[in-house]
Amino acid sequence: KIKLHLLKHLPDNIRRFGLAVRFATEVFECFNAIFRMSSVLSNHQAPSRDIALKNVELDWVKHLLSG
């Protein structure tokens, strides 16, 4: 989803940080849904631990399914 209000800042950001590809964030925003879903069943006492354990579980399943 393109954010048109960011276009206003693009020339300044290119001068400051270089090419826009180097500071694109959209690629990593898809992980927000994964983190959010990983903490749904959490008791929120140790959310980082709960998210890490869920990601380990998902990696284990992915490893088993990929052969």
mmCIF file of C-alpha atoms in Angstrom:
data_model
loop_
_atom_site.group_PDB
_atom_site.id
_atom_site.type_symbol
_atom_site.label_atom_id
_atom_site.label_comp_id
_atom_site.label_asym_id
_atom_site.label_seq_id
_atom_site.Cartn_x
_atom_site.Cartn_y
_atom_site.Cartn_z
ATOM 1 C CA LYS A 1 0.000 0.000 0.000
ATOM 2 C CA ILE A 2 1.597 3.248 -1.112
ATOM 3 C CA LYS A 3 1.698 6.114 1.341
ATOM 4 C CA LEU A 4 1.258 9.269 -0.702
ATOM 5 C CA HIS A 5 1.971 11.616 2.195
ATOM 6 C CA LEU A 6 5.548 10.266 2.287
ATOM 7 C CA LEU A 7 6.233 11.571 -1.234
ATOM 8 C CA LYS A 8 6.502 15.078 0.190
ATOM 9 C CA HIS A 9 9.505 13.988 2.272
ATOM 10 C CA LEU A 10 11.155 11.814 -0.385
ATOM 11 C CA PRO A 11 13.607 14.385 -1.854
ATOM 12 C CA ASP A 12 14.938 15.307 1.604
ATOM 13 C CA ASN A 13 15.182 11.670 2.630
ATOM 14 C CA ILE A 14 17.084 10.759 -0.543
ATOM 15 C CA ARG A 15 19.585 13.537 0.135
ATOM 16 C CA ARG A 16 19.909 12.420 3.748
ATOM 17 C CA PHE A 17 19.874 8.607 3.432
ATOM 18 C CA GLY A 18 20.630 7.845 -0.221
ATOM 19 C CA LEU A 19 18.489 5.828 -2.608
ATOM 20 C CA ALA A 20 14.962 5.125 -1.409
ATOM 21 C CA VAL A 21 15.457 1.368 -1.785
ATOM 22 C CA ARG A 22 17.947 1.473 1.088
ATOM 23 C CA PHE A 23 15.418 2.783 3.596
ATOM 24 C CA ALA A 24 12.225 1.059 2.430
ATOM 25 C CA THR A 25 10.216 -0.397 5.324
ATOM 26 C CA GLU A 26 7.318 -2.083 3.559
ATOM 27 C CA VAL A 27 9.229 -5.343 3.202
ATOM 28 C CA PHE A 28 9.441 -5.725 6.972
ATOM 29 C CA GLU A 29 5.945 -4.498 7.814
ATOM 30 C CA CYS A 30 4.534 -7.916 6.894
ATOM 31 C CA PHE A 31 6.162 -9.288 10.059
ATOM 32 C CA ASN A 32 3.896 -7.133 12.227
ATOM 33 C CA ALA A 33 0.978 -9.490 11.547
ATOM 34 C CA ILE A 34 3.095 -12.485 12.533
ATOM 35 C CA PHE A 35 4.143 -10.850 15.801
ATOM 36 C CA ARG A 36 0.583 -9.758 16.519
ATOM 37 C CA MET A 37 -0.801 -13.264 15.934
ATOM 38 C CA SER A 38 2.001 -14.791 18.011
ATOM 39 C CA SER A 39 0.980 -12.746 21.024
ATOM 40 C CA VAL A 40 -2.787 -13.333 20.772
ATOM 41 C CA LEU A 41 -2.766 -16.269 23.203
ATOM 42 C CA SER A 42 -0.081 -14.711 25.368
ATOM 43 C CA ASN A 43 -0.656 -13.729 28.976
ATOM 44 C CA HIS A 44 1.368 -10.578 28.132
ATOM 45 C CA GLN A 45 3.686 -11.101 31.106
ATOM 46 C CA ALA A 46 6.615 -11.956 28.819
ATOM 47 C CA PRO A 47 5.514 -11.096 25.263
ATOM 48 C CA SER A 48 9.009 -11.306 23.766
ATOM 49 C CA ARG A 49 9.412 -14.834 25.118
ATOM 50 C CA ASP A 50 5.966 -15.888 23.874
ATOM 51 C CA ILE A 51 6.638 -14.488 20.403
ATOM 52 C CA ALA A 52 10.066 -16.132 20.264
ATOM 53 C CA LEU A 53 8.641 -19.522 21.274
ATOM 54 C CA LYS A 54 5.871 -19.252 18.683
ATOM 55 C CA ASN A 55 8.405 -18.353 15.973
ATOM 56 C CA VAL A 56 10.559 -21.352 16.944
ATOM 57 C CA GLU A 57 7.479 -23.549 16.665
ATOM 58 C CA LEU A 58 6.627 -22.123 13.238
ATOM 59 C CA ASP A 59 10.220 -22.606 12.040
ATOM 60 C CA TRP A 60 10.131 -26.210 13.261
ATOM 61 C CA VAL A 61 6.906 -26.901 11.336
ATOM 62 C CA LYS A 62 8.308 -25.195 8.234
ATOM 63 C CA HIS A 63 11.463 -27.311 8.496
ATOM 64 C CA LEU A 64 9.455 -30.529 8.810
ATOM 65 C CA LEU A 65 7.182 -29.682 5.889
ATOM 66 C CA SER A 66 9.985 -28.587 3.576
ATOM 67 C CA GLY A 67 11.821 -31.887 3.993
#
